[in-house]
Tab-separated table of C-alpha atoms in Angstrom:
chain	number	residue	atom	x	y	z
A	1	UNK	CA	85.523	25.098	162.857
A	2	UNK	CA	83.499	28.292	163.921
A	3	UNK	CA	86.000	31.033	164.790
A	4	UNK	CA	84.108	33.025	167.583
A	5	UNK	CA	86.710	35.452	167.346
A	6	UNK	CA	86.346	36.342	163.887
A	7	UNK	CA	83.038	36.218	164.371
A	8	UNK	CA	82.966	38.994	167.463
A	9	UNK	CA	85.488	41.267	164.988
A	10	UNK	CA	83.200	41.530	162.188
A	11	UNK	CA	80.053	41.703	163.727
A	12	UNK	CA	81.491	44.969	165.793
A	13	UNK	CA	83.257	46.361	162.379
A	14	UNK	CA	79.960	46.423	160.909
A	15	UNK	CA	77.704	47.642	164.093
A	16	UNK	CA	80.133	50.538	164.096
A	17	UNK	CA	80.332	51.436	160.444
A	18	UNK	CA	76.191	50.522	159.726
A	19	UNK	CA	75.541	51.906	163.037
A	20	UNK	CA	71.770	50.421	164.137
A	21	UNK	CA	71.129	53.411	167.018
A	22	UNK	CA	72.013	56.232	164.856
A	23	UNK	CA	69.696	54.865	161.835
A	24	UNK	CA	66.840	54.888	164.164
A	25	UNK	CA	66.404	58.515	163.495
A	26	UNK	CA	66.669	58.777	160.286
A	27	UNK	CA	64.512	55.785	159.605
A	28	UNK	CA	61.776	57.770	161.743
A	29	UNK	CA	61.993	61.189	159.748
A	30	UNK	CA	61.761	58.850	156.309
A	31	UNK	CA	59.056	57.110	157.154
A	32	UNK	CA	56.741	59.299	158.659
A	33	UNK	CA	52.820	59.537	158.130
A	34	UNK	CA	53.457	56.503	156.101
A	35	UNK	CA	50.467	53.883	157.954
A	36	UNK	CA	52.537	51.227	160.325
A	37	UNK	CA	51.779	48.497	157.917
A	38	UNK	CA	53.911	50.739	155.199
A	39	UNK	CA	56.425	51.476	157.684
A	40	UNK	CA	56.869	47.707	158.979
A	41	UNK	CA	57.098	46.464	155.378
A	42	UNK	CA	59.600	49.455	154.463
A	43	UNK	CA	62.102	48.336	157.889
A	44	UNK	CA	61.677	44.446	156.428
A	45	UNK	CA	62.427	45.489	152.424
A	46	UNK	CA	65.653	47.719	153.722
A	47	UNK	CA	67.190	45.216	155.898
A	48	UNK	CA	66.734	42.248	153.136
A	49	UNK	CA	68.042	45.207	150.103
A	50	UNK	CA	70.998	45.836	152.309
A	51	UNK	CA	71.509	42.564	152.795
A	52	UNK	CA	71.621	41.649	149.279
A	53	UNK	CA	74.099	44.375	148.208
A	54	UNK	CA	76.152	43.332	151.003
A	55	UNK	CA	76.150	39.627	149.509
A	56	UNK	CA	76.175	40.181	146.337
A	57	UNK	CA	79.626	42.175	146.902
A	58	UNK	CA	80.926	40.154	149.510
A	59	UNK	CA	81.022	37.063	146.733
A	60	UNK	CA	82.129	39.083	143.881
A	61	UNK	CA	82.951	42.485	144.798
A	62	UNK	CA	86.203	43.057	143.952
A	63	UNK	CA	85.553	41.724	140.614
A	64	UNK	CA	82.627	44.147	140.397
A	65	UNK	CA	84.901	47.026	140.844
A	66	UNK	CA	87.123	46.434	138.573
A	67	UNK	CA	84.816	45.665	135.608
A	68	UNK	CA	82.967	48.878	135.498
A	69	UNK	CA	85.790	50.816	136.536
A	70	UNK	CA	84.710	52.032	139.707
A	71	UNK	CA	87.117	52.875	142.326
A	72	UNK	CA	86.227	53.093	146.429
A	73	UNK	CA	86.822	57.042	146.636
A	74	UNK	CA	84.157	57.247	143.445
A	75	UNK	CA	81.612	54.873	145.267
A	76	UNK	CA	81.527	56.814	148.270
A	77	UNK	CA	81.486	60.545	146.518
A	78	UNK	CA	78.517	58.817	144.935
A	79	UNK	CA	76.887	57.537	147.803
A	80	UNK	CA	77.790	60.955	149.625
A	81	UNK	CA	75.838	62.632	147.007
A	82	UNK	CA	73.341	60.697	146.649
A	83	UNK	CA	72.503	60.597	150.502
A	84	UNK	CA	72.842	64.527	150.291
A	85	UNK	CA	69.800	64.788	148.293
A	86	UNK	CA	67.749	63.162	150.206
A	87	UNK	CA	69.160	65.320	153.358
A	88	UNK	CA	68.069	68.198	151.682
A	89	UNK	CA	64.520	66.761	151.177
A	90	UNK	CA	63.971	66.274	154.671
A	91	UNK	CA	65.580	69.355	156.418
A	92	UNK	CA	63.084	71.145	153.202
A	93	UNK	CA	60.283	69.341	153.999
A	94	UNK	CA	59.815	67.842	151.096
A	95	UNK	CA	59.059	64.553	152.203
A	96	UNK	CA	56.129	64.696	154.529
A	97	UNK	CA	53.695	63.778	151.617
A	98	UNK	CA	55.253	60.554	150.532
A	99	UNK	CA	53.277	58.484	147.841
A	100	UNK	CA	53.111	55.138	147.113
A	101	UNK	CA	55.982	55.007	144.900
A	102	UNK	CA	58.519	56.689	147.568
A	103	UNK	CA	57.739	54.114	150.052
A	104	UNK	CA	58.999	51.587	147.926
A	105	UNK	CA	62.240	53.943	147.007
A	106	UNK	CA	62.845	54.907	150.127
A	107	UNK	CA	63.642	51.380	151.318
A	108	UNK	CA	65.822	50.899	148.547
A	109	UNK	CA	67.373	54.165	148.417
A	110	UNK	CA	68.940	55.512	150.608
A	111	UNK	CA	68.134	53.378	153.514
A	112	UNK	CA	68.961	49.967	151.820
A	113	UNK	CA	71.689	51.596	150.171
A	114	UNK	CA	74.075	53.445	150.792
A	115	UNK	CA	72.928	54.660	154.208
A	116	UNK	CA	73.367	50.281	155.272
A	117	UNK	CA	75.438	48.979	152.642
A	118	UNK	CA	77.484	52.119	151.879
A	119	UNK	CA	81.046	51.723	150.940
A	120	UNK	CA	82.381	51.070	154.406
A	121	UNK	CA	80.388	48.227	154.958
A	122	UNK	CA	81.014	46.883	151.274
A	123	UNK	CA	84.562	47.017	152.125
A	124	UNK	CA	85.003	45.755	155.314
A	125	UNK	CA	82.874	42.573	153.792
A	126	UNK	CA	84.890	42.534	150.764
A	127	UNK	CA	88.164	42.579	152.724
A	128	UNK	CA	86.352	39.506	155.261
A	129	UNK	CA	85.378	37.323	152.948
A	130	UNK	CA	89.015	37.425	151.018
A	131	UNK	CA	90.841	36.512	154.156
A	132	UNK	CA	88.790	34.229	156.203
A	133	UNK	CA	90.335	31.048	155.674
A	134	UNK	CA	88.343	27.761	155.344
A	135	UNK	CA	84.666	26.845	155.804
A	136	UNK	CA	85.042	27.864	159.236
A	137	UNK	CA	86.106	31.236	158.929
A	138	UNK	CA	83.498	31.305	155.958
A	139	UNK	CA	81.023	30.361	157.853
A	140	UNK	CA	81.784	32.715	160.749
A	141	UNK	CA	82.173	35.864	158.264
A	142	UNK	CA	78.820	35.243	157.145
A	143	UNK	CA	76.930	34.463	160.468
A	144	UNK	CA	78.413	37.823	161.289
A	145	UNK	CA	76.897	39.182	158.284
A	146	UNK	CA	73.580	37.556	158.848
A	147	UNK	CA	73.227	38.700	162.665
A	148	UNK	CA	73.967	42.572	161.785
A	149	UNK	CA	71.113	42.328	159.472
A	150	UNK	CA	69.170	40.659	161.708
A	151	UNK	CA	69.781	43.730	164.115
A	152	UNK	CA	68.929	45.964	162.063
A	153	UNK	CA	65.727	45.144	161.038
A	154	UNK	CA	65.194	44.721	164.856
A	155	UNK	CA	65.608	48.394	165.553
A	156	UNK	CA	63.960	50.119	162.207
A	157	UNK	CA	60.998	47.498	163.369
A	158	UNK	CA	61.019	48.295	166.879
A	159	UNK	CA	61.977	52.194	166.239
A	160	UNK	CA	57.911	52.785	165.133
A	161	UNK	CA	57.316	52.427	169.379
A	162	UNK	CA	58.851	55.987	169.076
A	163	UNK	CA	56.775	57.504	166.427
A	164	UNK	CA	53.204	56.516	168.585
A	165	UNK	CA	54.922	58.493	171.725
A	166	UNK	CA	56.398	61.787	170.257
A	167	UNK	CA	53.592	62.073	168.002
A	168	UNK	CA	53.190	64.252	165.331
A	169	UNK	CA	55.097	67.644	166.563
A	170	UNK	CA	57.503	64.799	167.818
A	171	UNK	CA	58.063	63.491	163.947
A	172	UNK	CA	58.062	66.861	162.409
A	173	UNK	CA	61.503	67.675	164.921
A	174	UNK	CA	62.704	64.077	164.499
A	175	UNK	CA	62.365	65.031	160.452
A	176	UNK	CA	64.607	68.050	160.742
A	177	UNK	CA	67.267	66.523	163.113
A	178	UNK	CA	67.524	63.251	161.040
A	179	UNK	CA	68.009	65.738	157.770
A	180	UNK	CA	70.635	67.739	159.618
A	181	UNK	CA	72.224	64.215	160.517
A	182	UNK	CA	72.130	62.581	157.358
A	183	UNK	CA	73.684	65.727	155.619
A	184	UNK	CA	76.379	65.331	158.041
A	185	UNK	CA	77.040	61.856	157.387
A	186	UNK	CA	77.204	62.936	153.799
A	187	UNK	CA	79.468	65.366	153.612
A	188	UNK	CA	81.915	63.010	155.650
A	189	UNK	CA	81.748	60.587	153.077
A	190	UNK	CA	81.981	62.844	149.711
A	191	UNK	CA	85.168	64.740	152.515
A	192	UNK	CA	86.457	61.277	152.428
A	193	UNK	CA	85.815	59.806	148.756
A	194	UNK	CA	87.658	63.450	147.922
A	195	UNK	CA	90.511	63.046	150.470
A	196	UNK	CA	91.430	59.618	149.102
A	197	UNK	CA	91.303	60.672	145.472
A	198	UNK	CA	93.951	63.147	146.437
A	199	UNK	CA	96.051	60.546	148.184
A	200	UNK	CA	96.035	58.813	145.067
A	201	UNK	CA	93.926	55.702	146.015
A	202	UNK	CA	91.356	56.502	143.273
């Protein structure tokens, strides 16, 4: 039977760890002067990418893990990293003359993953899917899982109302501020990947 409870729980874990208002902005300063149709196909390709990772390791995550080795703290020093760089880009101004190629990258990476499907969100599905019980609780995991997604996509699609009003001055400071954000969420992550390799958890 559908547990609406269990339902409500991970739905919320995930809107607060994927966050769908604060990506708006940094979906804005990666995309910019890319043409709408670019930008549109670009929210579509990082809500499905992040919604594959998420599957794909809320099925067989764990096992995942431990076959290459990889421990939590690790993935998210990684990810921390890896969202750095592409901080840097942006507060730099390096990526206001995208080409073909980084509109296809940049739905992948970062905003597919990790800036969605970073390790929080990996684990919190991992840890869902290994102790909902039944087809119910199965089943109300993964409508969870489905309706985040769904929301997401909503507001990188819907976020491109923005770019038309603040025009181009507008995008330039959205850039900056998303940069100075993302670097933020960043060095949290690598703080915390760090933090729990002390603690031992690595």
């Amino acid at each position: 039977m559908f547990d609406f409870a269990l339902f409500g729980s991970v739905f919320l874990t995930l809107f607060v760890i994927m966050d769908p208002p604060g990506i708006t902005p940094i979906f804005l300063g990666l995309t910019s002067g890319r043409p709408v149709k670019v930008q549109r196909r670009m929210a579509w390709q990082a809500a499905v990418v992040a919604f594959g990772v998420i599957t794909l390791f809320g099925i067989c995550g764990k096992q995942i893990l431990d076959y290459v080795h990889v421990s939590i703290p690790a993935l998210m020093v990684a990810g921390g990293l890896l969202l750095l760089l592409v901080a840097l880009d942006l507060l730099t101004g390096k990526s206001d003359e995208p080409t073909q190629t980084k509109d296809v990258n940049v739905a992948l990476v970062p905003l597919g993953m990790p800036l969605l499907a970073g390790p929080g969100a990996i684990v919190s599905v991992i840890l869902a899917v290994q102790h909902a019980h039944g087809w119910g609780g199965q089943l109300s995991v993964w409508a969870a899982i489905v309706a985040m997604h769904l929301v997401l996509w909503l507001v990188m699609r819907y976020s491109l109302l923005i770019i038309r009003v603040i025009k181009d001055g507008g995008v330039v400071l959205v850039t900056r501020l998303s940069g100075m954000l993302l670097s933020a969420i960043a060095v949290q992550q690598i703080a915390g990947g760090i933090t729990q390799f002390i603690q031992g958890k690595g």
